[in-house]
Amino acid sequence: MTHWLRNLFPKLLPVLFAALLCVGCTARKIDSVAANPWEVINLPTEQTMLDVTLVGKGPHGWMVGKGATILETTDGGKTWADKSLDLGDSPYNLESVSFSGKEGWIVGKPAILLHTTDEGKTWSEIPLSNQLPGDPRLIVALGSQQAEMMTDLGAIYRTTDGGRNWKAMVQESIGVVRNVSRSSSGKYVSVSSRGSYYSTWTPGDEAWQQHNRNSSRRLQNMGFGPDDRLWSLARGGQVQFSSPTDVETWAATTSPELRNSLGLLDLAYRNDQELWITGGSGDLLASYDGGKTWQKDRAVGDVPSNFYRILFFGQDQGFVLGQNGVILRYDTAKLNTAAPAAS
């Protein structure tokens, strides 16, 4: 009997392995969203766009990206016009744009800072010090003549006089960051360039606080939810949420779906309970219960792009930024007209 089992086992092993794979795929297949609220927007460029913002509650807005590209919308993002400036021969990547009232800021690399006080009718370039640690990565408009800027080495500066002078908010930088996010309360979280750890900064701190990642998988991206709790995306499509009061206390890891080649890349809240995640190969996932369960928007799966960023401006306005000029716009009207998607 033992000899018979020993001869049979090698023949059964491939069958058992295939069965396990099949069971795993079935268990991890997720339902489709009832209706697709996203529409593809045609842009007057094929450059990859890196950031977008609306002035106030819209419909006026601005988008910036690679190749020193600047686009403007006056209809809430349905159409965009090229408003790129003559910035010389440097191949600028414009990384971030932000407005407070009519006053706006744009930053990029190689180091550049643009400023407007008339809602973008005219822009002026503000010189930056050659001693600036790193290139500007993020700019946040805070009010009249006020803004906060962070570089890709973790240096944070604030101006209260329209960019003529800047005050350092941290004593030293933290090294090259993969990405960075700022909460509405002024907190920051950044992921190290290799995704091996994350760092946090709270207004009043003299330095960044470094934290070990909570998983064996390297970090892909991190950001803040509405209550300042952290969300985390790790390699292999893993999602986690922290405690609202402790950035080192995390809920269990979840994996919404089978991983794709690039995994999950960004997350944004539409409201307290509705979350969206973007990923490679047209991946777009939604949760309507605060991240407990997930559904897939398969209607955009054939869009030929990786979705790098997602941003919401209130409940009715949002954008997904993809590569090579691919943009999706959130359209609530589509929720009332689209047929339910097949699961």
Short mmCIF file of C-alpha atoms in Angstrom, two decimals:
data_model
loop_
_atom_site.label_atom_id
_atom_site.label_comp_id
_atom_site.label_asym_id
_atom_site.label_seq_id
_atom_site.Cartn_x
_atom_site.Cartn_y
_atom_site.Cartn_z
CA MET A 1 0.00 0.00 0.00
CA THR A 2 2.79 2.41 0.86
CA HIS A 3 4.55 1.70 -2.45
CA TRP A 4 1.26 2.31 -4.35
CA LEU A 5 0.71 5.70 -2.66
CA ARG A 6 4.29 6.72 -3.32
CA ASN A 7 3.86 6.05 -7.03
CA LEU A 8 0.46 7.80 -7.20
CA PHE A 9 1.41 10.99 -5.35
CA PRO A 10 3.62 12.52 -8.11
CA LYS A 11 0.72 12.09 -10.54
CA LEU A 12 -1.78 13.76 -8.18
CA LEU A 13 0.45 16.69 -7.19
CA PRO A 14 -0.10 18.79 -10.38
CA VAL A 15 -3.85 18.21 -10.13
CA LEU A 16 -3.95 19.29 -6.49
CA PHE A 17 -1.83 22.35 -7.23
CA ALA A 18 -4.11 23.41 -10.08
CA ALA A 19 -7.16 22.91 -7.87
CA LEU A 20 -5.68 25.12 -5.16
CA LEU A 21 -4.97 27.84 -7.71
CA CYS A 22 -8.51 27.63 -9.00
CA VAL A 23 -9.98 27.87 -5.50
CA GLY A 24 -7.78 30.88 -4.74
CA CYS A 25 -8.84 32.68 -7.91
CA THR A 26 -12.52 32.05 -7.26
CA ALA A 27 -12.30 33.24 -3.67
CA ARG A 28 -10.56 36.46 -4.58
CA LYS A 29 -12.71 37.47 -7.55
CA ILE A 30 -14.65 40.58 -6.54
CA ASP A 31 -17.97 41.93 -7.72
CA SER A 32 -18.34 44.80 -10.18
CA VAL A 33 -19.60 48.26 -9.22
CA ALA A 34 -23.28 48.76 -10.06
CA ALA A 35 -22.49 51.61 -12.44
CA ASN A 36 -19.35 53.29 -13.76
CA PRO A 37 -19.18 56.99 -12.76
CA TRP A 38 -16.00 57.75 -14.72
CA GLU A 39 -15.64 59.21 -18.21
CA VAL A 40 -12.49 59.45 -20.31
CA ILE A 41 -11.50 63.08 -21.04
CA ASN A 42 -9.63 64.11 -24.17
CA LEU A 43 -6.64 66.35 -23.45
CA PRO A 44 -4.70 68.56 -25.90
CA THR A 45 -1.51 66.69 -24.95
CA GLU A 46 -0.09 63.20 -24.59
CA GLN A 47 2.15 64.23 -21.71
CA THR A 48 1.61 62.41 -18.41
CA MET A 49 -0.17 64.76 -16.01
CA LEU A 50 1.00 64.76 -12.38
CA ASP A 51 -1.46 66.92 -10.42
CA VAL A 52 -4.80 68.68 -10.74
CA THR A 53 -6.79 71.15 -8.65
CA LEU A 54 -9.99 73.18 -8.79
CA VAL A 55 -10.15 76.85 -7.80
CA GLY A 56 -12.58 76.94 -4.92
CA LYS A 57 -15.43 74.56 -5.77
CA GLY A 58 -14.85 74.91 -9.52
CA PRO A 59 -15.65 74.97 -12.36
CA HIS A 60 -12.27 76.69 -12.88
CA GLY A 61 -9.26 74.42 -12.50
CA TRP A 62 -5.64 73.71 -13.41
CA MET A 63 -3.61 70.62 -14.28
CA VAL A 64 0.17 70.25 -14.50
CA GLY A 65 2.49 67.53 -15.71
CA LYS A 66 5.58 66.43 -17.54
CA GLY A 67 7.14 68.51 -20.31
CA ALA A 68 6.28 71.75 -18.45
CA THR A 69 2.63 71.17 -19.40
CA ILE A 70 -0.03 73.45 -17.87
CA LEU A 71 -3.73 72.97 -18.70
CA GLU A 72 -6.78 75.03 -17.70
CA THR A 73 -10.47 74.15 -17.48
CA THR A 74 -13.45 76.46 -17.06
CA ASP A 75 -16.17 73.79 -17.10
CA GLY A 76 -15.25 71.54 -14.20
CA GLY A 77 -12.80 69.41 -16.15
CA LYS A 78 -14.95 68.43 -19.13
CA THR A 79 -12.56 70.24 -21.50
CA TRP A 80 -9.01 71.50 -21.07
CA ALA A 81 -6.93 74.13 -22.89
CA ASP A 82 -3.13 74.30 -23.10
CA LYS A 83 -1.80 77.24 -21.07
CA SER A 84 1.85 76.18 -20.96
CA LEU A 85 4.38 78.94 -20.34
CA ASP A 86 7.73 79.63 -21.96
CA LEU A 87 10.02 78.30 -19.25
CA GLY A 88 13.19 78.01 -21.33
CA ASP A 89 14.92 74.85 -22.41
CA SER A 90 14.86 72.91 -19.12
CA PRO A 91 12.68 69.75 -19.32
CA TYR A 92 10.55 70.63 -16.29
CA ASN A 93 8.21 68.12 -14.69
CA LEU A 94 5.56 70.20 -12.92
CA GLU A 95 4.74 68.10 -9.86
CA SER A 96 2.14 70.02 -7.84
CA VAL A 97 -0.44 72.81 -8.17
CA SER A 98 -2.54 74.40 -5.42
CA PHE A 99 -4.91 77.38 -5.05
CA SER A 100 -6.40 79.36 -2.18
CA GLY A 101 -8.87 81.88 -3.54
CA LYS A 102 -7.35 83.57 -6.57
CA GLU A 103 -3.80 82.86 -5.41
CA GLY A 104 -2.08 79.81 -6.85
CA TRP A 105 1.27 78.02 -6.86
CA ILE A 106 3.03 75.48 -9.09
CA VAL A 107 6.28 73.63 -8.29
CA GLY A 108 8.39 71.16 -10.22
CA LYS A 109 11.82 69.83 -11.03
CA PRO A 110 14.43 70.87 -11.87
CA ALA A 111 13.59 73.29 -9.06
CA ILE A 112 10.98 75.80 -10.18
CA LEU A 113 8.27 77.82 -8.41
CA LEU A 114 5.44 79.68 -10.18
CA HIS A 115 2.98 82.06 -8.50
CA THR A 116 -0.25 83.78 -9.51
CA THR A 117 -2.51 86.23 -7.67
CA ASP A 118 -5.17 86.56 -10.38
CA GLU A 119 -6.45 82.97 -10.67
CA GLY A 120 -3.88 82.12 -13.32
CA LYS A 121 -4.33 84.95 -15.81
CA THR A 122 -0.66 85.74 -15.27
CA TRP A 123 2.13 83.70 -13.67
CA SER A 124 5.49 84.84 -12.31
CA GLU A 125 8.53 82.68 -11.61
CA ILE A 126 9.95 83.06 -8.09
CA PRO A 127 13.69 82.28 -7.76
CA LEU A 128 14.62 79.44 -5.42
CA SER A 129 17.91 79.11 -3.54
CA ASN A 130 20.62 76.92 -5.05
CA GLN A 131 21.03 75.52 -1.52
CA LEU A 132 17.50 74.10 -1.48
CA PRO A 133 17.76 70.46 -0.33
CA GLY A 134 16.20 68.57 -3.24
CA ASP A 135 13.61 69.67 -5.78
CA PRO A 136 10.11 70.89 -4.85
CA ARG A 137 7.66 67.97 -4.76
CA LEU A 138 4.51 69.40 -3.13
CA ILE A 139 3.02 72.87 -2.71
CA VAL A 140 -0.07 73.73 -0.64
CA ALA A 141 -1.70 77.17 -0.76
CA LEU A 142 -2.72 78.24 2.76
CA GLY A 143 -4.17 81.73 2.29
CA SER A 144 -3.18 85.19 1.14
CA GLN A 145 0.58 85.19 0.42
CA GLN A 146 0.95 81.92 2.36
CA ALA A 147 2.04 78.48 1.19
CA GLU A 148 3.86 75.37 2.39
CA MET A 149 6.36 73.55 0.18
CA MET A 150 8.08 70.18 0.58
CA THR A 151 11.04 68.88 -1.43
CA ASP A 152 11.74 65.32 -2.57
CA LEU A 153 14.30 65.06 0.26
CA GLY A 154 11.74 65.87 2.96
CA ALA A 155 12.58 69.53 3.61
CA ILE A 156 9.46 71.57 4.53
CA TYR A 157 9.27 75.35 4.16
CA ARG A 158 6.58 77.96 4.73
CA THR A 159 6.18 81.46 3.29
CA THR A 160 3.92 84.26 4.53
CA ASP A 161 5.03 86.94 2.09
CA GLY A 162 4.21 85.52 -1.33
CA GLY A 163 7.38 83.44 -1.68
CA ARG A 164 10.01 86.12 -1.10
CA ASN A 165 11.15 84.43 2.12
CA TRP A 166 10.79 80.86 3.37
CA LYS A 167 11.09 79.47 6.89
CA ALA A 168 12.35 75.91 7.43
CA MET A 169 9.84 73.83 9.41
CA VAL A 170 12.14 70.82 10.07
CA GLN A 171 15.77 70.76 11.13
CA GLU A 172 16.95 68.26 8.52
CA SER A 173 15.72 66.33 5.52
CA ILE A 174 15.00 62.58 5.55
CA GLY A 175 16.40 61.37 2.23
CA VAL A 176 14.74 60.69 -1.10
CA VAL A 177 11.01 59.98 -0.82
CA ARG A 178 8.85 57.87 -3.13
CA ASN A 179 5.75 59.94 -2.44
CA VAL A 180 4.31 62.35 0.10
CA SER A 181 0.88 63.38 1.34
CA ARG A 182 -0.37 66.24 3.53
CA SER A 183 -3.55 66.17 5.60
CA SER A 184 -5.92 69.12 5.92
CA SER A 185 -4.66 69.53 9.51
CA GLY A 186 -1.07 70.00 8.30
CA LYS A 187 0.35 66.54 9.04
CA TYR A 188 2.66 64.84 6.54
CA VAL A 189 3.43 61.23 5.70
CA SER A 190 6.13 60.13 3.25
CA VAL A 191 7.33 56.79 1.94
CA SER A 192 11.07 56.16 1.50
CA SER A 193 12.38 55.77 -2.03
CA ARG A 194 12.66 51.98 -1.71
CA GLY A 195 9.45 51.58 0.27
CA SER A 196 11.27 50.13 3.26
CA TYR A 197 9.89 52.57 5.88
CA TYR A 198 7.62 55.60 6.27
CA SER A 199 8.01 58.92 8.07
CA THR A 200 5.50 61.27 9.67
CA TRP A 201 5.64 64.94 10.66
CA THR A 202 3.17 66.91 12.78
CA PRO A 203 3.20 70.73 13.01
CA GLY A 204 5.43 71.70 15.91
CA ASP A 205 7.81 68.74 15.55
CA GLU A 206 11.45 69.63 14.93
CA ALA A 207 12.13 66.51 12.88
CA TRP A 208 10.45 63.71 10.98
CA GLN A 209 9.56 60.56 12.90
CA GLN A 210 10.57 57.34 11.12
CA HIS A 211 8.49 54.15 11.38
CA ASN A 212 9.11 50.59 10.29
CA ARG A 213 6.65 49.26 7.74
CA ASN A 214 4.00 46.97 9.15
CA SER A 215 4.42 44.19 6.58
CA SER A 216 7.11 42.17 4.84
CA ARG A 217 5.98 43.80 1.58
CA ARG A 218 7.57 47.10 0.58
CA LEU A 219 5.37 50.17 0.74
CA GLN A 220 3.96 51.61 -2.48
CA ASN A 221 2.06 54.69 -1.25
CA MET A 222 0.51 56.22 1.88
CA GLY A 223 -1.89 59.04 2.71
CA PHE A 224 -4.51 60.36 5.12
CA GLY A 225 -8.20 59.65 5.51
CA PRO A 226 -10.81 62.23 6.59
CA ASP A 227 -10.11 61.59 10.31
CA ASP A 228 -6.30 61.72 9.85
CA ARG A 229 -5.95 57.93 10.03
CA LEU A 230 -3.33 56.62 7.62
CA TRP A 231 -3.95 54.32 4.69
CA SER A 232 -1.19 52.21 3.20
CA LEU A 233 -0.73 50.39 -0.11
CA ALA A 234 2.02 47.76 -0.21
CA ARG A 235 3.51 45.71 -3.02
CA GLY A 236 1.34 42.82 -4.12
CA GLY A 237 -1.90 44.79 -3.76
CA GLN A 238 -2.09 44.93 0.04
CA VAL A 239 -4.22 47.57 1.80
CA GLN A 240 -4.11 48.64 5.46
CA PHE A 241 -5.61 51.35 7.65
CA SER A 242 -4.12 52.72 10.87
CA SER A 243 -5.78 53.76 14.08
CA PRO A 244 -6.98 57.41 14.00
CA THR A 245 -4.83 58.14 17.06
CA ASP A 246 -1.73 56.01 16.53
CA VAL A 247 0.24 55.83 13.27
CA GLU A 248 1.93 52.62 14.41
CA THR A 249 -1.26 50.68 15.20
CA TRP A 250 -2.69 49.01 12.11
CA ALA A 251 -5.74 46.91 11.26
CA ALA A 252 -5.29 43.61 9.48
CA THR A 253 -3.95 43.62 5.92
CA THR A 254 -6.43 43.00 3.11
CA SER A 255 -5.87 42.16 -0.56
CA PRO A 256 -8.87 43.37 -2.60
CA GLU A 257 -8.01 41.33 -5.71
CA LEU A 258 -5.34 39.31 -7.45
CA ARG A 259 -2.33 41.50 -8.08
CA ASN A 260 -1.51 42.92 -11.48
CA SER A 261 1.92 43.81 -12.84
CA LEU A 262 2.10 47.25 -11.18
CA GLY A 263 -0.19 46.64 -8.21
CA LEU A 264 -2.22 49.32 -6.43
CA LEU A 265 -0.84 52.85 -6.76
CA ASP A 266 -3.08 55.45 -5.07
CA LEU A 267 -6.15 55.81 -2.83
CA ALA A 268 -8.64 58.65 -2.26
CA TYR A 269 -11.77 59.17 -0.20
CA ARG A 270 -14.92 60.50 -1.90
CA ASN A 271 -16.58 60.67 1.53
CA ASP A 272 -16.15 58.97 4.92
CA GLN A 273 -17.30 55.60 3.60
CA GLU A 274 -16.61 55.64 -0.15
CA LEU A 275 -12.99 54.99 -1.19
CA TRP A 276 -11.39 54.45 -4.58
CA ILE A 277 -8.06 52.80 -5.40
CA THR A 278 -6.18 53.11 -8.69
CA GLY A 279 -3.62 50.72 -10.11
CA GLY A 280 -1.76 49.46 -13.12
CA SER A 281 -3.41 48.27 -16.34
CA GLY A 282 -6.58 50.31 -15.91
CA ASP A 283 -7.28 48.97 -12.41
CA LEU A 284 -9.96 50.90 -10.49
CA LEU A 285 -11.52 49.61 -7.25
CA ALA A 286 -14.25 51.05 -5.03
CA SER A 287 -15.30 50.46 -1.42
CA TYR A 288 -18.60 51.74 -0.04
CA ASP A 289 -18.09 50.60 3.55
CA GLY A 290 -14.88 52.35 4.58
CA GLY A 291 -12.52 49.80 3.05
CA LYS A 292 -14.00 46.59 4.46
CA THR A 293 -15.09 45.18 1.09
CA TRP A 294 -14.20 46.14 -2.46
CA GLN A 295 -15.74 46.15 -5.93
CA LYS A 296 -14.09 46.54 -9.31
CA ASP A 297 -14.97 49.10 -12.01
CA ARG A 298 -14.56 46.86 -15.02
CA ALA A 299 -15.96 49.44 -17.45
CA VAL A 300 -12.59 51.25 -17.49
CA GLY A 301 -10.48 48.11 -17.61
CA ASP A 302 -9.83 48.50 -21.32
CA VAL A 303 -8.47 52.06 -20.98
CA PRO A 304 -4.84 51.69 -22.16
CA SER A 305 -3.14 53.28 -19.18
CA ASN A 306 -1.80 52.78 -15.70
CA PHE A 307 -3.75 54.95 -13.23
CA TYR A 308 -1.18 56.71 -11.04
CA ARG A 309 -3.24 59.24 -9.05
CA ILE A 310 -6.79 59.82 -7.90
CA LEU A 311 -8.15 63.01 -6.31
CA PHE A 312 -11.60 64.15 -5.17
CA PHE A 313 -12.78 67.73 -4.66
CA GLY A 314 -15.98 67.28 -2.68
CA GLN A 315 -18.38 64.44 -3.44
CA ASP A 316 -19.21 65.38 -7.02
CA GLN A 317 -15.83 66.21 -8.54
CA GLY A 318 -12.87 63.91 -8.99
CA PHE A 319 -10.12 62.90 -11.41
CA VAL A 320 -7.93 59.90 -12.16
CA LEU A 321 -4.56 60.70 -13.73
CA GLY A 322 -3.02 58.11 -16.03
CA GLN A 323 -0.01 58.01 -18.30
CA ASN A 324 0.41 59.71 -21.68
CA GLY A 325 -2.46 62.17 -21.30
CA VAL A 326 -5.11 59.70 -20.13
CA ILE A 327 -7.55 61.32 -17.68
CA LEU A 328 -10.81 60.12 -16.11
CA ARG A 329 -13.40 62.53 -14.70
CA TYR A 330 -15.96 61.61 -12.03
CA ASP A 331 -19.46 62.27 -13.40
CA THR A 332 -22.41 61.74 -11.03
CA ALA A 333 -24.81 61.93 -14.00
CA LYS A 334 -23.47 58.59 -15.23
CA LEU A 335 -24.66 56.91 -12.03
CA ASN A 336 -28.25 57.67 -13.01
CA THR A 337 -27.97 56.56 -16.65
CA ALA A 338 -25.53 53.64 -16.74
CA ALA A 339 -26.77 50.06 -16.64
CA PRO A 340 -25.41 47.83 -13.85
CA ALA A 341 -22.08 46.27 -14.74
CA ALA A 342 -21.73 42.52 -15.06
CA SER A 343 -19.91 40.78 -12.24
#
